[in-house]
Amino acid sequence: MNISKIRTVMEEEGIVFSFSGMISQALTSFMVETAKKQLEERGEDGKITRNIFLIAIEQLQNIMSYSKGRDTSNANKYVSPGVMVIGIDRDKDKFYVLSSNEIVLEDKAKVIKKIDEINALEKDQLRKFLREKLRSAEDKHDRGAGVGFIEMAKRSSEKLEYNFEEIDGKLYFHILTYA
Amino acid sequence: MENLKIEATKYTPEIDFDVVNGALNITGKSYPENTFEYYKPIVEWIKEYMTVIDNDRKITVNLDLEYLNSSSLKAYFDLFDILEASHNNGKNILINWIFDEENDIAEETGEDFIEDFTSLNIKLVVKD
């Protein structure tokens, strides 16, 4: 094991908090509360801290929503492997929230359509757009209102950045949000 | 009908609904994973309450929610729909949307509810 290598990467990428593994609700709560506490202790702006907290919740719950993998010991149970990183982009002097999860090919076009539609809107339009979607409930599903990307965009100072990557026959979705 | 009391968790608020004095208090954070499942008994209680309570009785809904995830926002939109329908049926409802002065997100959410539910009596209340 090479801990120095891990530390170097973390310093280079400005990482404040990161996790890779199975995402659960309990872990989501632990991670966002810990990150919030760390940011408060650093004396970061309250507004930025709240935005990071909410963006991270949406990204983590998205990982749980989009993961379709099943537990090998219990086929009724979903497993949600993912990576979540909160860090500081030194060039932009902004906090970022970055996450990665496996996604099924059928969801790819849907995700692209959703995010591109959101990225075409300005801040004041997003506020209205979210309320329209909440009202119509057209994207509602069992585990959420289907409006997580809109909430992320509302809390973000920049457009949502995303890409898809195929590794060893698996498709991964990455999303980057700046607070 | 009985009072409804649910303890807060790290990601769900405290619920304290009192049948007799008509105070329905929700306090804390709300970002559960299974939001609709969580709010189902709460919504059911309110629906039943609206059928048993007299129209002249004052109902005060105190919502003090520090953080809401997007699915909780949806749950509260649905709750406001129910409250609006009850108001239109003659119920006397006051909603206090309570927030910390520096929590601009909570303030903005309250403003959105006021804009979207014009017939409801919603007051923005800044915490001391």
GROMACS .gro file of C-alpha atoms in nm:
model
  307
    1MET     CA    1   0.000   0.000   0.000
    2ASN     CA    2   0.124   0.342  -0.092
    3ILE     CA    3  -0.024   0.600   0.142
    4SER     CA    4   0.217   0.870   0.025
    5LYS     CA    5   0.081   0.836  -0.327
    6ILE     CA    6  -0.276   0.877  -0.198
    7ARG     CA    7  -0.176   1.181   0.004
    8THR     CA    8  -0.003   1.338  -0.297
    9VAL     CA    9  -0.310   1.292  -0.519
   10MET     CA   10  -0.533   1.436  -0.248
   11GLU     CA   11  -0.311   1.741  -0.209
   12GLU     CA   12  -0.280   1.792  -0.583
   13GLU     CA   13  -0.655   1.773  -0.635
   14GLY     CA   14  -0.732   1.991  -0.331
   15ILE     CA   15  -0.943   1.713  -0.182
   16VAL     CA   16  -1.112   1.795   0.147
   17PHE     CA   17  -1.324   1.482   0.171
   18SER     CA   18  -1.353   1.171  -0.041
   19PHE     CA   19  -1.509   0.827  -0.038
   20SER     CA   20  -1.515   0.529  -0.269
   21GLY     CA   21  -1.738   0.231  -0.200
   22MET     CA   22  -2.099   0.135  -0.136
   23ILE     CA   23  -2.319   0.438  -0.084
   24SER     CA   24  -2.606   0.412   0.163
   25GLN     CA   25  -2.838   0.659   0.333
   26ALA     CA   26  -2.656   0.629   0.666
   27LEU     CA   27  -2.325   0.691   0.492
   28THR     CA   28  -2.471   0.983   0.296
   29SER     CA   29  -2.574   1.146   0.621
   30PHE     CA   30  -2.237   1.078   0.781
   31MET     CA   31  -2.044   1.217   0.483
   32VAL     CA   32  -2.244   1.537   0.432
   33GLU     CA   33  -2.257   1.615   0.804
   34THR     CA   34  -1.882   1.553   0.838
   35ALA     CA   35  -1.800   1.764   0.533
   36LYS     CA   36  -2.025   2.043   0.664
   37LYS     CA   37  -1.851   2.034   1.002
   38GLN     CA   38  -1.508   2.044   0.838
   39LEU     CA   39  -1.608   2.343   0.625
   40GLU     CA   40  -1.751   2.523   0.928
   41GLU     CA   41  -1.432   2.457   1.124
   42ARG     CA   42  -1.230   2.602   0.837
   43GLY     CA   43  -1.444   2.915   0.867
   44GLU     CA   44  -1.590   2.881   0.518
   45ASP     CA   45  -1.883   3.098   0.416
   46GLY     CA   46  -2.217   2.966   0.548
   47LYS     CA   47  -2.390   3.004   0.214
   48ILE     CA   48  -2.118   2.809   0.030
   49THR     CA   49  -2.125   2.540   0.299
   50ARG     CA   50  -2.503   2.501   0.268
   51ASN     CA   51  -2.476   2.477  -0.111
   52ILE     CA   52  -2.205   2.208  -0.087
   53PHE     CA   53  -2.412   2.015   0.169
   54LEU     CA   54  -2.719   2.013  -0.056
   55ILE     CA   55  -2.525   1.939  -0.378
   56ALA     CA   56  -2.350   1.644  -0.208
   57ILE     CA   57  -2.685   1.504  -0.084
   58GLU     CA   58  -2.831   1.519  -0.434
   59GLN     CA   59  -2.524   1.357  -0.592
   60LEU     CA   60  -2.517   1.076  -0.335
   61GLN     CA   61  -2.890   1.010  -0.359
   62ASN     CA   62  -2.858   1.014  -0.737
   63ILE     CA   63  -2.596   0.741  -0.710
   64MET     CA   64  -2.848   0.538  -0.510
   65SER     CA   65  -3.127   0.612  -0.760
   66TYR     CA   66  -2.933   0.525  -1.073
   67SER     CA   67  -2.756   0.216  -0.947
   68LYS     CA   68  -2.928  -0.094  -1.074
   69GLY     CA   69  -2.675  -0.344  -0.943
   70ARG     CA   70  -2.800  -0.623  -0.717
   71ASP     CA   71  -2.647  -0.762  -0.403
   72THR     CA   72  -2.488  -1.101  -0.476
   73SER     CA   73  -2.629  -1.246  -0.150
   74ASN     CA   74  -2.970  -1.076  -0.175
   75ALA     CA   75  -3.119  -1.021  -0.520
   76ASN     CA   76  -3.389  -0.791  -0.378
   77LYS     CA   77  -3.133  -0.547  -0.248
   78TYR     CA   78  -2.978  -0.278  -0.464
   79VAL     CA   79  -2.611  -0.198  -0.418
   80SER     CA   80  -2.480   0.145  -0.504
   81PRO     CA   81  -2.106   0.162  -0.557
   82GLY     CA   82  -1.979   0.511  -0.618
   83VAL     CA   83  -1.711   0.770  -0.566
   84MET     CA   84  -1.770   1.108  -0.407
   85VAL     CA   85  -1.516   1.387  -0.375
   86ILE     CA   86  -1.538   1.733  -0.222
   87GLY     CA   87  -1.240   1.955  -0.289
   88ILE     CA   88  -1.107   2.296  -0.376
   89ASP     CA   89  -1.027   2.392  -0.734
   90ARG     CA   90  -0.729   2.624  -0.682
   91ASP     CA   91  -0.749   2.781  -1.028
   92LYS     CA   92  -1.111   2.877  -0.986
   93ASP     CA   93  -1.078   2.929  -0.609
   94LYS     CA   94  -1.406   2.739  -0.567
   95PHE     CA   95  -1.525   2.424  -0.395
   96TYR     CA   96  -1.627   2.136  -0.618
   97VAL     CA   97  -1.837   1.826  -0.562
   98LEU     CA   98  -1.752   1.541  -0.796
   99SER     CA   99  -1.906   1.197  -0.813
  100SER     CA  100  -1.896   0.885  -1.022
  101ASN     CA  101  -2.123   0.585  -1.050
  102GLU     CA  102  -2.205   0.299  -1.279
  103ILE     CA  103  -2.504   0.361  -1.499
  104VAL     CA  104  -2.705   0.137  -1.732
  105LEU     CA  105  -2.691   0.225  -2.101
  106GLU     CA  106  -3.070   0.276  -2.114
  107ASP     CA  107  -3.039   0.572  -1.874
  108LYS     CA  108  -2.761   0.749  -2.064
  109ALA     CA  109  -2.978   0.935  -2.318
  110LYS     CA  110  -3.226   1.030  -2.045
  111VAL     CA  111  -2.952   1.180  -1.826
  112ILE     CA  112  -2.797   1.374  -2.117
  113LYS     CA  113  -3.137   1.519  -2.212
  114LYS     CA  114  -3.211   1.620  -1.854
  115ILE     CA  115  -2.878   1.791  -1.785
  116ASP     CA  116  -2.857   1.966  -2.122
  117GLU     CA  117  -3.207   2.105  -2.071
  118ILE     CA  118  -3.104   2.234  -1.726
  119ASN     CA  119  -2.773   2.380  -1.849
  120ALA     CA  120  -2.962   2.587  -2.109
  121LEU     CA  121  -3.144   2.772  -1.830
  122GLU     CA  122  -3.034   3.074  -1.626
  123LYS     CA  123  -3.058   3.089  -1.245
  124ASP     CA  124  -3.396   3.263  -1.223
  125GLN     CA  125  -3.538   3.023  -1.482
  126LEU     CA  126  -3.414   2.724  -1.281
  127ARG     CA  127  -3.611   2.835  -0.978
  128LYS     CA  128  -3.931   2.838  -1.184
  129PHE     CA  129  -3.841   2.521  -1.373
  130LEU     CA  130  -3.796   2.326  -1.047
  131ARG     CA  131  -4.134   2.437  -0.917
  132GLU     CA  132  -4.303   2.341  -1.244
  133LYS     CA  133  -4.146   1.995  -1.228
  134LEU     CA  134  -4.247   1.953  -0.863
  135ARG     CA  135  -4.602   2.053  -0.950
  136SER     CA  136  -4.635   1.827  -1.253
  137ALA     CA  137  -4.450   1.535  -1.089
  138GLU     CA  138  -4.370   1.413  -1.441
  139ASP     CA  139  -4.024   1.284  -1.343
  140LYS     CA  140  -4.131   1.141  -1.006
  141HIS     CA  141  -4.022   0.784  -0.931
  142ASP     CA  142  -4.021   0.553  -0.627
  143ARG     CA  143  -3.708   0.697  -0.475
  144GLY     CA  144  -3.738   1.066  -0.556
  145ALA     CA  145  -3.895   1.353  -0.742
  146GLY     CA  146  -3.653   1.319  -1.037
  147VAL     CA  147  -3.537   1.678  -0.993
  148GLY     CA  148  -3.195   1.623  -0.831
  149PHE     CA  149  -3.000   1.773  -1.122
  150ILE     CA  150  -3.214   2.089  -1.110
  151GLU     CA  151  -3.146   2.128  -0.739
  152MET     CA  152  -2.770   2.079  -0.802
  153ALA     CA  153  -2.776   2.344  -1.075
  154LYS     CA  154  -2.962   2.587  -0.848
  155ARG     CA  155  -2.693   2.548  -0.580
  156SER     CA  156  -2.405   2.567  -0.826
  157SER     CA  157  -2.213   2.875  -0.942
  158GLU     CA  158  -2.144   2.717  -1.281
  159LYS     CA  159  -2.313   2.489  -1.533
  160LEU     CA  160  -2.316   2.118  -1.451
  161GLU     CA  161  -2.024   1.931  -1.610
  162TYR     CA  162  -2.061   1.564  -1.689
  163ASN     CA  163  -1.929   1.282  -1.899
  164PHE     CA  164  -1.960   0.909  -1.954
  165GLU     CA  165  -1.671   0.668  -1.959
  166GLU     CA  166  -1.657   0.302  -2.050
  167ILE     CA  167  -1.412   0.095  -1.847
  168ASP     CA  168  -1.387  -0.283  -1.880
  169GLY     CA  169  -1.729  -0.305  -2.042
  170LYS     CA  170  -1.897  -0.099  -1.771
  171LEU     CA  171  -2.043   0.245  -1.827
  172TYR     CA  172  -1.968   0.516  -1.571
  173PHE     CA  173  -2.132   0.855  -1.524
  174HIS     CA  174  -1.931   1.143  -1.376
  175ILE     CA  175  -2.072   1.473  -1.263
  176LEU     CA  176  -1.883   1.783  -1.147
  177THR     CA  177  -2.049   2.074  -0.972
  178TYR     CA  178  -1.890   2.397  -0.844
  179ALA     CA  179  -2.034   2.560  -0.532
  180MET     CA  180  -5.789   1.082   1.697
  181GLU     CA  181  -5.448   1.070   1.862
  182ASN     CA  182  -5.157   1.312   1.860
  183LEU     CA  183  -4.870   1.229   1.626
  184LYS     CA  184  -4.519   1.237   1.761
  185ILE     CA  185  -4.213   1.114   1.573
  186GLU     CA  186  -3.860   1.167   1.701
  187ALA     CA  187  -3.604   1.335   1.476
  188THR     CA  188  -3.321   1.138   1.319
  189LYS     CA  189  -3.005   1.270   1.153
  190TYR     CA  190  -3.196   1.315   0.830
  191THR     CA  191  -3.563   1.335   0.924
  192PRO     CA  192  -3.735   1.609   1.127
  193GLU     CA  193  -3.922   1.588   1.456
  194ILE     CA  194  -4.299   1.564   1.409
  195ASP     CA  195  -4.520   1.697   1.687
  196PHE     CA  196  -4.889   1.723   1.595
  197ASP     CA  197  -5.135   1.815   1.871
  198VAL     CA  198  -5.503   1.739   1.810
  199VAL     CA  199  -5.642   1.960   2.085
  200ASN     CA  200  -5.445   2.283   2.043
  201GLY     CA  201  -5.420   2.252   1.663
  202ALA     CA  202  -5.042   2.303   1.649
  203LEU     CA  203  -4.868   2.095   1.384
  204ASN     CA  204  -4.492   2.133   1.430
  205ILE     CA  205  -4.224   1.995   1.199
  206THR     CA  206  -3.868   2.078   1.306
  207GLY     CA  207  -3.529   1.974   1.172
  208LYS     CA  208  -3.365   1.847   0.856
  209SER     CA  209  -3.528   1.640   0.587
  210TYR     CA  210  -3.322   1.439   0.342
  211PRO     CA  211  -3.434   1.076   0.369
  212GLU     CA  212  -3.380   0.833   0.084
  213ASN     CA  213  -3.736   0.699   0.082
  214THR     CA  214  -3.900   1.037   0.125
  215PHE     CA  215  -4.251   0.948   0.013
  216GLU     CA  216  -4.260   0.642   0.237
  217TYR     CA  217  -4.144   0.856   0.530
  218TYR     CA  218  -4.407   1.128   0.479
  219LYS     CA  219  -4.698   0.892   0.405
  220PRO     CA  220  -4.821   0.849   0.767
  221ILE     CA  221  -4.767   1.222   0.829
  222VAL     CA  222  -4.978   1.319   0.529
  223GLU     CA  223  -5.243   1.059   0.621
  224TRP     CA  224  -5.266   1.206   0.973
  225ILE     CA  225  -5.316   1.557   0.838
  226LYS     CA  226  -5.582   1.442   0.592
  227GLU     CA  227  -5.773   1.270   0.872
  228TYR     CA  228  -5.731   1.569   1.103
  229MET     CA  229  -5.888   1.797   0.843
  230THR     CA  230  -6.196   1.575   0.835
  231VAL     CA  231  -6.249   1.572   1.213
  232ILE     CA  232  -6.168   1.931   1.307
  233ASP     CA  233  -6.430   2.210   1.311
  234ASN     CA  234  -6.395   2.490   1.059
  235ASP     CA  235  -6.377   2.763   1.326
  236ARG     CA  236  -6.086   2.594   1.506
  237LYS     CA  237  -5.754   2.757   1.431
  238ILE     CA  238  -5.481   2.530   1.291
  239THR     CA  239  -5.120   2.650   1.307
  240VAL     CA  240  -4.860   2.466   1.100
  241ASN     CA  241  -4.507   2.553   1.215
  242LEU     CA  242  -4.246   2.442   0.962
  243ASP     CA  243  -3.887   2.491   1.079
  244LEU     CA  244  -3.683   2.304   0.820
  245GLU     CA  245  -3.313   2.375   0.802
  246TYR     CA  246  -3.241   2.156   0.499
  247LEU     CA  247  -3.461   1.988   0.241
  248ASN     CA  248  -3.343   1.755  -0.032
  249SER     CA  249  -3.524   1.768  -0.364
  250SER     CA  250  -3.760   1.480  -0.288
  251SER     CA  251  -3.854   1.642   0.046
  252LEU     CA  252  -3.932   1.962  -0.145
  253LYS     CA  253  -4.174   1.754  -0.349
  254ALA     CA  254  -4.328   1.612  -0.030
  255TYR     CA  255  -4.388   1.966   0.103
  256PHE     CA  256  -4.538   2.081  -0.226
  257ASP     CA  257  -4.782   1.791  -0.193
  258LEU     CA  258  -4.851   1.883   0.171
  259PHE     CA  259  -4.924   2.244   0.074
  260ASP     CA  260  -5.166   2.113  -0.190
  261ILE     CA  261  -5.357   1.930   0.083
  262LEU     CA  262  -5.353   2.237   0.309
  263GLU     CA  263  -5.478   2.452   0.022
  264ALA     CA  264  -5.765   2.213  -0.046
  265SER     CA  265  -5.855   2.219   0.326
  266HIS     CA  266  -5.839   2.598   0.327
  267ASN     CA  267  -6.073   2.604   0.029
  268ASN     CA  268  -6.308   2.379   0.228
  269GLY     CA  269  -6.326   2.644   0.499
  270LYS     CA  270  -6.049   2.541   0.739
  271ASN     CA  271  -5.871   2.815   0.932
  272ILE     CA  272  -5.501   2.748   0.866
  273LEU     CA  273  -5.196   2.959   0.938
  274ILE     CA  274  -4.856   2.834   0.816
  275ASN     CA  275  -4.541   2.972   0.977
  276TRP     CA  276  -4.233   2.911   0.764
  277ILE     CA  277  -3.954   2.947   1.018
  278PHE     CA  278  -3.584   2.993   0.934
  279ASP     CA  279  -3.253   3.130   1.059
  280GLU     CA  280  -3.173   3.476   0.933
  281GLU     CA  281  -2.859   3.363   0.747
  282ASN     CA  282  -3.028   3.061   0.585
  283ASP     CA  283  -3.110   3.222   0.251
  284ILE     CA  284  -3.203   2.886   0.095
  285ALA     CA  285  -3.479   2.824   0.351
  286GLU     CA  286  -3.601   3.183   0.308
  287GLU     CA  287  -3.614   3.143  -0.071
  288THR     CA  288  -3.806   2.816  -0.036
  289GLY     CA  289  -4.063   2.991   0.184
  290GLU     CA  290  -4.097   3.270  -0.073
  291ASP     CA  291  -4.157   3.008  -0.344
  292PHE     CA  292  -4.439   2.852  -0.140
  293ILE     CA  293  -4.601   3.192  -0.089
  294GLU     CA  294  -4.587   3.258  -0.465
  295ASP     CA  295  -4.723   2.915  -0.556
  296PHE     CA  296  -4.998   2.891  -0.293
  297THR     CA  297  -5.153   3.235  -0.306
  298SER     CA  298  -5.474   3.145  -0.125
  299LEU     CA  299  -5.289   3.005   0.179
  300ASN     CA  300  -5.192   3.222   0.475
  301ILE     CA  301  -4.814   3.164   0.488
  302LYS     CA  302  -4.593   3.381   0.709
  303LEU     CA  303  -4.214   3.399   0.690
  304VAL     CA  304  -4.081   3.395   1.045
  305VAL     CA  305  -3.716   3.472   1.118
  306LYS     CA  306  -3.583   3.290   1.427
  307ASP     CA  307  -3.461   3.499   1.719
   0.00000   0.00000   0.00000
